[in-house]
PDB file of C-alpha atoms in Angstrom:
ATOM      1  CA  UNK B   1      39.990 -23.468 -20.732  1.00 43.00           C
ATOM      2  CA  UNK B   2      40.134 -19.959 -19.626  1.00 42.00           C
ATOM      3  CA  UNK B   3      42.663 -17.585 -20.979  1.00 41.00           C
ATOM      4  CA  UNK B   4      45.465 -17.384 -23.407  1.00 36.00           C
ATOM      5  CA  UNK B   5      48.192 -15.275 -21.890  1.00 33.00           C
ATOM      6  CA  UNK B   6      51.956 -14.972 -22.342  1.00 33.00           C
ATOM      7  CA  UNK B   7      54.351 -17.598 -21.074  1.00 33.00           C
ATOM      8  CA  UNK B   8      57.099 -15.364 -19.728  1.00 36.00           C
ATOM      9  CA  UNK B   9      57.650 -15.207 -15.968  1.00 37.00           C
ATOM     10  CA  UNK B  10      57.453 -11.933 -14.156  1.00 33.00           C
ATOM     11  CA  UNK B  11      60.453  -9.657 -14.606  1.00 39.00           C
ATOM     12  CA  UNK B  12      62.363  -8.448 -11.592  1.00 41.00           C
ATOM     13  CA  UNK B  13      62.316  -9.692  -8.045  1.00 42.00           C
ATOM     14  CA  UNK B  14      59.238  -9.622  -5.879  1.00 38.00           C
ATOM     15  CA  UNK B  15      57.742 -11.859  -3.188  1.00 47.00           C
ATOM     16  CA  UNK B  16      55.781 -14.833  -4.460  1.00 48.00           C
ATOM     17  CA  UNK B  17      52.052 -14.843  -3.801  1.00 44.00           C
ATOM     18  CA  UNK B  18      50.501 -17.724  -1.869  1.00 47.00           C
ATOM     19  CA  UNK B  19      49.131 -19.120  -5.113  1.00 39.00           C
ATOM     20  CA  UNK B  20      52.537 -18.974  -6.808  1.00 40.00           C
ATOM     21  CA  UNK B  21      54.101 -20.855  -3.912  1.00 47.00           C
ATOM     22  CA  UNK B  22      51.461 -23.552  -4.283  1.00 44.00           C
ATOM     23  CA  UNK B  23      51.161 -23.820  -8.062  1.00 39.00           C
ATOM     24  CA  UNK B  24      54.174 -22.128  -9.680  1.00 42.00           C
ATOM     25  CA  UNK B  25      54.688 -18.893 -11.563  1.00 41.00           C
ATOM     26  CA  UNK B  26      54.840 -19.640 -15.253  1.00 40.00           C
ATOM     27  CA  UNK B  27      51.846 -20.367 -17.476  1.00 46.00           C
ATOM     28  CA  UNK B  28      52.395 -23.325 -19.796  1.00 55.00           C
ATOM     29  CA  UNK B  29      50.356 -23.871 -22.948  1.00 53.00           C
ATOM     30  CA  UNK B  30      49.188 -27.461 -23.401  1.00 57.00           C
ATOM     31  CA  UNK B  31      47.027 -27.161 -26.508  1.00 60.00           C
ATOM     32  CA  UNK B  32      45.171 -24.953 -28.989  1.00 70.00           C
ATOM     33  CA  UNK B  33      42.198 -24.323 -26.700  1.00 71.00           C
ATOM     34  CA  UNK B  34      44.091 -21.822 -24.586  1.00 66.00           C
ATOM     35  CA  UNK B  35      44.494 -24.484 -21.914  1.00 63.00           C
ATOM     36  CA  UNK B  36      47.224 -22.720 -20.026  1.00 61.00           C
ATOM     37  CA  UNK B  37      48.459 -24.404 -16.878  1.00 59.00           C
ATOM     38  CA  UNK B  38      49.070 -22.116 -13.887  1.00 58.00           C
ATOM     39  CA  UNK B  39      46.770 -19.615 -15.575  1.00 54.00           C
ATOM     40  CA  UNK B  40      45.439 -18.281 -12.295  1.00 57.00           C
ATOM     41  CA  UNK B  41      48.835 -17.294 -10.946  1.00 55.00           C
ATOM     42  CA  UNK B  42      48.486 -14.119 -13.017  1.00 52.00           C
ATOM     43  CA  UNK B  43      44.743 -13.627 -12.800  1.00 51.00           C
ATOM     44  CA  UNK B  44      44.621 -14.148  -9.033  1.00 49.00           C
ATOM     45  CA  UNK B  45      46.864 -12.406  -6.517  1.00 54.00           C
ATOM     46  CA  UNK B  46      45.976 -14.850  -3.751  1.00 52.00           C
ATOM     47  CA  UNK B  47      43.952 -17.978  -3.014  1.00 59.00           C
ATOM     48  CA  UNK B  48      40.986 -15.816  -1.964  1.00 66.00           C
ATOM     49  CA  UNK B  49      38.979 -15.928  -5.183  1.00 70.00           C
ATOM     50  CA  UNK B  50      36.326 -13.492  -3.986  1.00 63.00           C
ATOM     51  CA  UNK B  51      38.916 -10.917  -2.960  1.00 58.00           C
ATOM     52  CA  UNK B  52      41.081 -10.961  -6.080  1.00 64.00           C
ATOM     53  CA  UNK B  53      38.757 -11.853  -8.983  1.00 79.00           C
ATOM     54  CA  UNK B  54      36.286  -9.083  -9.656  1.00 80.00           C
ATOM     55  CA  UNK B  55      34.384 -11.279 -12.116  1.00 85.00           C
ATOM     56  CA  UNK B  56      33.369 -13.591  -9.301  1.00 88.00           C
ATOM     57  CA  UNK B  57      31.893 -10.677  -7.368  1.00 87.00           C
ATOM     58  CA  UNK B  58      29.461 -10.107 -10.250  1.00 92.00           C
ATOM     59  CA  UNK B  59      27.992 -13.584  -9.759  1.00 96.00           C
ATOM     60  CA  UNK B  60      25.049 -13.308  -7.382  1.00 97.00           C
ATOM     61  CA  UNK B  61      24.502 -15.922  -4.655  1.00 97.00           C
ATOM     62  CA  UNK B  62      20.950 -16.469  -5.952  1.00 98.00           C
ATOM     63  CA  UNK B  63      22.379 -17.780  -9.242  1.00 98.00           C
ATOM     64  CA  UNK B  64      24.337 -20.467  -7.353  1.00 98.00           C
ATOM     65  CA  UNK B  65      22.534 -21.360  -4.124  1.00 98.00           C
ATOM     66  CA  UNK B  66      20.550 -24.593  -4.504  1.00 98.00           C
ATOM     67  CA  UNK B  67      21.186 -24.421  -8.244  1.00 98.00           C
ATOM     68  CA  UNK B  68      22.683 -26.775 -10.822  1.00 98.00           C
ATOM     69  CA  UNK B  69      25.655 -24.897 -12.269  1.00 98.00           C
ATOM     70  CA  UNK B  70      28.144 -25.727 -15.019  1.00 98.00           C
ATOM     71  CA  UNK B  71      31.516 -24.034 -15.479  1.00 98.00           C
ATOM     72  CA  UNK B  72      32.594 -24.206 -19.124  1.00 97.00           C
ATOM     73  CA  UNK B  73      36.378 -24.200 -19.506  1.00 94.00           C
ATOM     74  CA  UNK B  74      36.882 -24.606 -15.765  1.00 94.00           C
ATOM     75  CA  UNK B  75      40.700 -24.898 -15.891  1.00 91.00           C
ATOM     76  CA  UNK B  76      41.852 -25.851 -12.363  1.00 91.00           C
ATOM     77  CA  UNK B  77      38.310 -25.590 -11.008  1.00 94.00           C
ATOM     78  CA  UNK B  78      39.125 -22.847  -8.517  1.00 92.00           C
ATOM     79  CA  UNK B  79      36.201 -20.556  -9.325  1.00 94.00           C
ATOM     80  CA  UNK B  80      33.616 -23.329  -9.401  1.00 96.00           C
ATOM     81  CA  UNK B  81      34.850 -24.808  -6.127  1.00 96.00           C
ATOM     82  CA  UNK B  82      34.730 -21.490  -4.287  1.00 94.00           C
ATOM     83  CA  UNK B  83      31.328 -20.537  -5.678  1.00 96.00           C
ATOM     84  CA  UNK B  84      29.894 -23.929  -4.733  1.00 97.00           C
ATOM     85  CA  UNK B  85      31.336 -23.783  -1.229  1.00 95.00           C
ATOM     86  CA  UNK B  86      30.449 -20.187  -0.391  1.00 94.00           C
ATOM     87  CA  UNK B  87      27.048 -20.026  -2.083  1.00 96.00           C
ATOM     88  CA  UNK B  88      26.047 -23.673  -1.501  1.00 96.00           C
ATOM     89  CA  UNK B  89      25.341 -24.926  -5.006  1.00 98.00           C
ATOM     90  CA  UNK B  90      23.095 -27.942  -5.401  1.00 98.00           C
ATOM     91  CA  UNK B  91      25.497 -29.235  -8.030  1.00 98.00           C
ATOM     92  CA  UNK B  92      28.588 -27.768  -9.693  1.00 98.00           C
ATOM     93  CA  UNK B  93      30.042 -29.408 -12.816  1.00 98.00           C
ATOM     94  CA  UNK B  94      33.240 -28.233 -14.435  1.00 97.00           C
ATOM     95  CA  UNK B  95      34.239 -29.076 -18.002  1.00 96.00           C
ATOM     96  CA  UNK B  96      37.613 -28.638 -19.663  1.00 93.00           C
ATOM     97  CA  UNK B  97      39.379 -30.147 -22.679  1.00 91.00           C
ATOM     98  CA  UNK B  98      42.604 -30.643 -20.730  1.00 89.00           C
ATOM     99  CA  UNK B  99      42.828 -33.869 -18.739  1.00 90.00           C
ATOM    100  CA  UNK B 100      45.707 -32.628 -16.590  1.00 90.00           C
ATOM    101  CA  UNK B 101      43.779 -29.515 -15.612  1.00 91.00           C
ATOM    102  CA  UNK B 102      40.786 -31.657 -14.675  1.00 94.00           C
ATOM    103  CA  UNK B 103      43.039 -33.827 -12.533  1.00 94.00           C
ATOM    104  CA  UNK B 104      44.336 -30.682 -10.832  1.00 93.00           C
ATOM    105  CA  UNK B 105      40.752 -29.516 -10.321  1.00 96.00           C
ATOM    106  CA  UNK B 106      40.061 -32.810  -8.564  1.00 97.00           C
ATOM    107  CA  UNK B 107      43.031 -32.257  -6.267  1.00 96.00           C
ATOM    108  CA  UNK B 108      41.887 -28.699  -5.567  1.00 95.00           C
ATOM    109  CA  UNK B 109      38.462 -30.055  -4.672  1.00 97.00           C
ATOM    110  CA  UNK B 110      39.968 -32.598  -2.273  1.00 97.00           C
ATOM    111  CA  UNK B 111      42.002 -29.820  -0.657  1.00 95.00           C
ATOM    112  CA  UNK B 112      38.919 -27.627  -0.245  1.00 94.00           C
ATOM    113  CA  UNK B 113      36.985 -30.487   1.334  1.00 94.00           C
ATOM    114  CA  UNK B 114      39.840 -31.177   3.753  1.00 92.00           C
ATOM    115  CA  UNK B 115      39.882 -27.527   4.791  1.00 90.00           C
ATOM    116  CA  UNK B 116      36.127 -27.503   5.378  1.00 90.00           C
ATOM    117  CA  UNK B 117      36.361 -30.644   7.507  1.00 88.00           C
ATOM    118  CA  UNK B 118      38.698 -28.746   9.834  1.00 86.00           C
ATOM    119  CA  UNK B 119      36.077 -26.065  10.421  1.00 81.00           C
ATOM    120  CA  UNK B 120      33.279 -26.194  12.963  1.00 68.00           C
ATOM    121  CA  UNK B 121      29.495 -26.586  12.519  1.00 67.00           C
ATOM    122  CA  UNK B 122      27.076 -25.224  11.514  1.00 59.00           C
ATOM    123  CA  UNK B 123      28.777 -24.184   8.265  1.00 59.00           C
ATOM    124  CA  UNK B 124      30.721 -27.406   7.788  1.00 72.00           C
ATOM    125  CA  UNK B 125      27.888 -29.758   6.834  1.00 88.00           C
ATOM    126  CA  UNK B 126      26.319 -27.481   4.207  1.00 92.00           C
ATOM    127  CA  UNK B 127      29.647 -26.529   2.629  1.00 93.00           C
ATOM    128  CA  UNK B 128      30.898 -30.094   2.648  1.00 94.00           C
ATOM    129  CA  UNK B 129      27.712 -31.292   0.969  1.00 95.00           C
ATOM    130  CA  UNK B 130      28.077 -28.603  -1.699  1.00 97.00           C
ATOM    131  CA  UNK B 131      31.659 -29.694  -2.373  1.00 97.00           C
ATOM    132  CA  UNK B 132      30.665 -33.352  -2.480  1.00 96.00           C
ATOM    133  CA  UNK B 133      28.290 -32.382  -5.273  1.00 98.00           C
ATOM    134  CA  UNK B 134      31.096 -30.845  -7.353  1.00 98.00           C
ATOM    135  CA  UNK B 135      32.471 -32.828 -10.281  1.00 98.00           C
ATOM    136  CA  UNK B 136      34.920 -32.245 -13.113  1.00 97.00           C
ATOM    137  CA  UNK B 137      34.928 -33.841 -16.542  1.00 96.00           C
ATOM    138  CA  UNK B 138      37.356 -33.837 -19.458  1.00 94.00           C
ATOM    139  CA  UNK B 139      35.885 -33.164 -22.878  1.00 92.00           C
ATOM    140  CA  UNK B 140      34.856 -30.656 -25.498  1.00 92.00           C
ATOM    141  CA  UNK B 141      31.713 -28.915 -24.300  1.00 93.00           C
ATOM    142  CA  UNK B 142      30.326 -28.952 -27.850  1.00 92.00           C
ATOM    143  CA  UNK B 143      29.927 -32.707 -27.623  1.00 91.00           C
ATOM    144  CA  UNK B 144      28.710 -32.859 -24.010  1.00 90.00           C
ATOM    145  CA  UNK B 145      25.517 -34.853 -23.540  1.00 88.00           C
ATOM    146  CA  UNK B 146      23.372 -32.894 -21.095  1.00 94.00           C
ATOM    147  CA  UNK B 147      19.610 -32.999 -20.782  1.00 96.00           C
ATOM    148  CA  UNK B 148      17.721 -30.055 -22.182  1.00 96.00           C
ATOM    149  CA  UNK B 149      16.605 -27.485 -19.593  1.00 97.00           C
ATOM    150  CA  UNK B 150      18.568 -29.242 -16.840  1.00 98.00           C
ATOM    151  CA  UNK B 151      20.885 -26.420 -15.745  1.00 98.00           C
ATOM    152  CA  UNK B 152      20.153 -23.246 -13.770  1.00 98.00           C
ATOM    153  CA  UNK B 153      23.375 -21.311 -14.382  1.00 98.00           C
ATOM    154  CA  UNK B 154      26.170 -21.489 -16.953  1.00 98.00           C
ATOM    155  CA  UNK B 155      29.508 -19.781 -16.302  1.00 98.00           C
ATOM    156  CA  UNK B 156      31.776 -19.266 -19.313  1.00 97.00           C
ATOM    157  CA  UNK B 157      34.761 -17.019 -18.617  1.00 94.00           C
ATOM    158  CA  UNK B 158      37.504 -16.302 -21.164  1.00 92.00           C
ATOM    159  CA  UNK B 159      36.682 -19.353 -23.289  1.00 94.00           C
ATOM    160  CA  UNK B 160      34.880 -18.186 -26.432  1.00 96.00           C
ATOM    161  CA  UNK B 161      37.965 -17.005 -28.344  1.00 94.00           C
ATOM    162  CA  UNK B 162      39.629 -20.397 -28.226  1.00 93.00           C
ATOM    163  CA  UNK B 163      36.554 -22.351 -29.233  1.00 94.00           C
ATOM    164  CA  UNK B 164      35.847 -19.778 -31.936  1.00 96.00           C
ATOM    165  CA  UNK B 165      39.344 -20.043 -33.394  1.00 93.00           C
ATOM    166  CA  UNK B 166      39.321 -23.848 -33.244  1.00 93.00           C
ATOM    167  CA  UNK B 167      35.821 -24.434 -34.635  1.00 94.00           C
ATOM    168  CA  UNK B 168      35.037 -21.227 -36.481  1.00 95.00           C
ATOM    169  CA  UNK B 169      31.748 -19.364 -36.602  1.00 96.00           C
ATOM    170  CA  UNK B 170      29.811 -22.622 -36.761  1.00 95.00           C
ATOM    171  CA  UNK B 171      31.458 -23.833 -33.582  1.00 95.00           C
ATOM    172  CA  UNK B 172      30.522 -20.601 -31.838  1.00 96.00           C
ATOM    173  CA  UNK B 173      26.914 -21.021 -32.948  1.00 95.00           C
ATOM    174  CA  UNK B 174      26.974 -24.568 -31.574  1.00 95.00           C
ATOM    175  CA  UNK B 175      28.233 -23.251 -28.246  1.00 96.00           C
ATOM    176  CA  UNK B 176      25.442 -20.695 -28.040  1.00 96.00           C
ATOM    177  CA  UNK B 177      22.927 -23.372 -29.010  1.00 94.00           C
ATOM    178  CA  UNK B 178      24.314 -25.560 -26.230  1.00 96.00           C
ATOM    179  CA  UNK B 179      23.783 -22.741 -23.733  1.00 97.00           C
ATOM    180  CA  UNK B 180      20.231 -22.260 -24.983  1.00 95.00           C
ATOM    181  CA  UNK B 181      19.419 -25.973 -24.842  1.00 95.00           C
ATOM    182  CA  UNK B 182      20.778 -26.826 -21.397  1.00 97.00           C
ATOM    183  CA  UNK B 183      19.504 -23.789 -19.495  1.00 97.00           C
ATOM    184  CA  UNK B 184      16.095 -23.817 -17.896  1.00 98.00           C
ATOM    185  CA  UNK B 185      13.717 -20.926 -18.640  1.00 96.00           C
ATOM    186  CA  UNK B 186      14.859 -18.123 -16.387  1.00 97.00           C
ATOM    187  CA  UNK B 187      18.343 -19.641 -16.196  1.00 98.00           C
ATOM    188  CA  UNK B 188      21.447 -17.452 -16.118  1.00 98.00           C
ATOM    189  CA  UNK B 189      24.410 -17.301 -18.508  1.00 98.00           C
ATOM    190  CA  UNK B 190      27.499 -15.461 -17.257  1.00 98.00           C
ATOM    191  CA  UNK B 191      29.694 -14.847 -20.290  1.00 98.00           C
ATOM    192  CA  UNK B 192      33.106 -13.175 -20.504  1.00 96.00           C
ATOM    193  CA  UNK B 193      34.245 -13.135 -24.145  1.00 96.00           C
ATOM    194  CA  UNK B 194      37.746 -12.088 -25.088  1.00 93.00           C
ATOM    195  CA  UNK B 195      37.808  -8.907 -27.204  1.00 93.00           C
ATOM    196  CA  UNK B 196      38.599  -9.053 -30.922  1.00 94.00           C
ATOM    197  CA  UNK B 197      42.054  -7.545 -30.480  1.00 92.00           C
ATOM    198  CA  UNK B 198      43.086 -10.580 -28.437  1.00 90.00           C
ATOM    199  CA  UNK B 199      42.304 -12.823 -31.434  1.00 92.00           C
ATOM    200  CA  UNK B 200      44.913 -10.959 -33.444  1.00 86.00           C
ATOM    201  CA  UNK B 201      47.231 -11.062 -30.453  1.00 86.00           C
ATOM    202  CA  UNK B 202      46.971 -14.847 -30.336  1.00 86.00           C
ATOM    203  CA  UNK B 203      48.330 -15.098 -33.862  1.00 81.00           C
ATOM    204  CA  UNK B 204      51.492 -13.313 -32.742  1.00 83.00           C
ATOM    205  CA  UNK B 205      52.251 -15.747 -29.920  1.00 82.00           C
ATOM    206  CA  UNK B 206      55.142 -18.069 -30.696  1.00 82.00           C
ATOM    207  CA  UNK B 207      53.625 -20.917 -28.691  1.00 79.00           C
ATOM    208  CA  UNK B 208      50.537 -20.874 -30.919  1.00 84.00           C
ATOM    209  CA  UNK B 209      52.315 -20.667 -34.276  1.00 86.00           C
ATOM    210  CA  UNK B 210      52.252 -24.416 -34.938  1.00 86.00           C
ATOM    211  CA  UNK B 211      48.481 -24.539 -34.384  1.00 87.00           C
ATOM    212  CA  UNK B 212      47.928 -21.829 -36.978  1.00 87.00           C
ATOM    213  CA  UNK B 213      50.371 -23.522 -39.351  1.00 88.00           C
ATOM    214  CA  UNK B 214      48.597 -26.885 -39.198  1.00 88.00           C
ATOM    215  CA  UNK B 215      45.168 -25.191 -39.446  1.00 89.00           C
ATOM    216  CA  UNK B 216      44.076 -26.370 -35.989  1.00 89.00           C
ATOM    217  CA  UNK B 217      43.408 -22.697 -35.301  1.00 91.00           C
ATOM    218  CA  UNK B 218      41.477 -20.714 -37.890  1.00 92.00           C
ATOM    219  CA  UNK B 219      42.858 -17.617 -39.546  1.00 91.00           C
ATOM    220  CA  UNK B 220      41.098 -14.877 -37.610  1.00 92.00           C
ATOM    221  CA  UNK B 221      40.290 -13.076 -40.867  1.00 91.00           C
ATOM    222  CA  UNK B 222      38.066 -16.007 -41.859  1.00 94.00           C
ATOM    223  CA  UNK B 223      35.749 -15.394 -38.893  1.00 96.00           C
ATOM    224  CA  UNK B 224      32.655 -13.348 -39.679  1.00 96.00           C
ATOM    225  CA  UNK B 225      31.230 -13.172 -36.152  1.00 96.00           C
ATOM    226  CA  UNK B 226      33.008 -10.727 -33.855  1.00 96.00           C
ATOM    227  CA  UNK B 227      32.799 -10.608 -30.039  1.00 96.00           C
ATOM    228  CA  UNK B 228      30.963  -7.270 -30.106  1.00 95.00           C
ATOM    229  CA  UNK B 229      28.175  -9.094 -31.980  1.00 95.00           C
ATOM    230  CA  UNK B 230      27.678 -11.757 -29.297  1.00 96.00           C
ATOM    231  CA  UNK B 231      24.987  -9.923 -27.248  1.00 95.00           C
ATOM    232  CA  UNK B 232      22.893  -9.182 -30.325  1.00 92.00           C
ATOM    233  CA  UNK B 233      23.324 -12.726 -31.589  1.00 93.00           C
ATOM    234  CA  UNK B 234      22.264 -14.301 -28.291  1.00 95.00           C
ATOM    235  CA  UNK B 235      19.251 -11.985 -28.150  1.00 93.00           C
ATOM    236  CA  UNK B 236      18.242 -12.714 -31.747  1.00 76.00           C
ATOM    237  CA  UNK B 237      18.767  -9.100 -32.717  1.00 57.00           C
ATOM    238  CA  UNK B 238      21.179  -9.884 -35.541  1.00 52.00           C
ATOM    239  CA  UNK B 239      18.985 -11.374 -38.326  1.00 48.00           C
ATOM    240  CA  UNK B 240      21.751 -12.443 -40.751  1.00 50.00           C
ATOM    241  CA  UNK B 241      23.196 -14.880 -38.225  1.00 49.00           C
ATOM    242  CA  UNK B 242      20.330 -15.315 -35.773  1.00 47.00           C
ATOM    243  CA  UNK B 243      19.479 -18.835 -34.647  1.00 61.00           C
ATOM    244  CA  UNK B 244      16.806 -18.210 -31.983  1.00 80.00           C
ATOM    245  CA  UNK B 245      18.943 -18.686 -28.893  1.00 93.00           C
ATOM    246  CA  UNK B 246      16.365 -16.891 -26.770  1.00 93.00           C
ATOM    247  CA  UNK B 247      18.387 -14.834 -24.295  1.00 95.00           C
ATOM    248  CA  UNK B 248      17.834 -11.446 -22.723  1.00 95.00           C
ATOM    249  CA  UNK B 249      20.768  -9.312 -21.601  1.00 96.00           C
ATOM    250  CA  UNK B 250      20.146  -8.270 -17.988  1.00 97.00           C
ATOM    251  CA  UNK B 251      23.541  -6.861 -16.997  1.00 97.00           C
ATOM    252  CA  UNK B 252      26.968  -6.014 -18.366  1.00 97.00           C
ATOM    253  CA  UNK B 253      30.024  -4.677 -16.597  1.00 95.00           C
ATOM    254  CA  UNK B 254      33.768  -4.305 -16.978  1.00 92.00           C
ATOM    255  CA  UNK B 255      35.250  -5.541 -13.687  1.00 85.00           C
ATOM    256  CA  UNK B 256      38.094  -3.407 -12.349  1.00 75.00           C
ATOM    257  CA  UNK B 257      41.567  -4.926 -12.597  1.00 64.00           C
ATOM    258  CA  UNK B 258      43.751  -3.322  -9.966  1.00 56.00           C
ATOM    259  CA  UNK B 259      46.893  -5.407 -10.258  1.00 51.00           C
ATOM    260  CA  UNK B 260      49.594  -4.780 -12.875  1.00 41.00           C
ATOM    261  CA  UNK B 261      49.858  -8.527 -13.489  1.00 48.00           C
ATOM    262  CA  UNK B 262      46.273  -8.402 -14.766  1.00 52.00           C
ATOM    263  CA  UNK B 263      47.036  -5.849 -17.487  1.00 56.00           C
ATOM    264  CA  UNK B 264      45.933  -8.224 -20.238  1.00 57.00           C
ATOM    265  CA  UNK B 265      42.470  -8.542 -18.695  1.00 64.00           C
ATOM    266  CA  UNK B 266      41.601  -4.851 -18.642  1.00 69.00           C
ATOM    267  CA  UNK B 267      38.404  -3.724 -20.360  1.00 76.00           C
ATOM    268  CA  UNK B 268      37.141  -7.284 -20.670  1.00 87.00           C
ATOM    269  CA  UNK B 269      33.377  -7.071 -20.361  1.00 94.00           C
ATOM    270  CA  UNK B 270      31.243  -9.599 -18.508  1.00 96.00           C
ATOM    271  CA  UNK B 271      27.683 -10.129 -19.755  1.00 98.00           C
ATOM    272  CA  UNK B 272      24.804 -11.691 -17.844  1.00 98.00           C
ATOM    273  CA  UNK B 273      21.923 -13.137 -19.857  1.00 97.00           C
ATOM    274  CA  UNK B 274      18.645 -14.680 -18.811  1.00 97.00           C
ATOM    275  CA  UNK B 275      17.141 -17.573 -20.764  1.00 96.00           C
ATOM    276  CA  UNK B 276      13.613 -16.677 -21.846  1.00 93.00           C
TER     277      UNK B 276
END
C-alpha cells in the first residue's frame, strides 16, 4: 500500500476538504506494509486526482488507453479508477495486501460507475466499459500469479520501502523480477520509491515499533540496496547485484508538491522505465 505517514490529525482549525468529509481526516496504520487507511486525505487536497496529484500528471494517456495496467499497492484504488476512466484502459487491476482497503476500492469503483451513469453519451459508454474492466485483489504482489508478458503498464507508487523492509533485499529483487516478467516488451513501469531517509524515519514511528521488535520489519541497516541504486539495478548497470531485469530509464522527475499537507512527499522522484 502506498505511503507510510504520521497518524496525527492536522493541527489548528481549517475547513475540511471534500475528501476529508467523505473519508475522514486521520490516517490509521493497519499493518507493516504501510497500509495506512485514509492515506489520500493528506496526499490529495480534493477528489480531483488529476488536479491535486502531480504524479498522475506524469502518466501519459498512451500508457493507459487500450492497455492492460496493474497498480501495485493500490490502497483505496482512487488513482487506478481515475486513470482507467479518463484514459480508457482496456483493463485495470489493483493489488493491495490490505483486505479492508480493497473493499474500499470496490466501493470507490461502484461510486465512480454510478457517477458515470448519470452523465450523457458519447463519453458514458466508453468510460463505463473501462470501469467495468477494473478489478481489485487482496494479496502480496510477490506471490501474484500473472502470465509473463501480459501487462502493458505497471504503476508502483510509494510501495517499495515497505516491501523492502518486510522482505529485505531479496524481496526487492523479487519485486523487480516480477515487473520484468509481467511486462510486455516495450511496456512501461512507473516507479516512485521512497527515499532512504524515510526508511530511517519509519523506525522512529511509534505505530511501527512493534513490527521492528518482532522482526516483521527488517533493521534498515541490514539492507544493502538503497533507493538511489534502483535505476542502475533495473537497467543492469550495477553488476554486483544485477539480475538482468532489462529496463531502460526513459524519464525521471520530481513532481511539485504545492500543499503544506504534502510536506513529507517533497523531493520524491518518479521514474519511468521501458521494458526492453
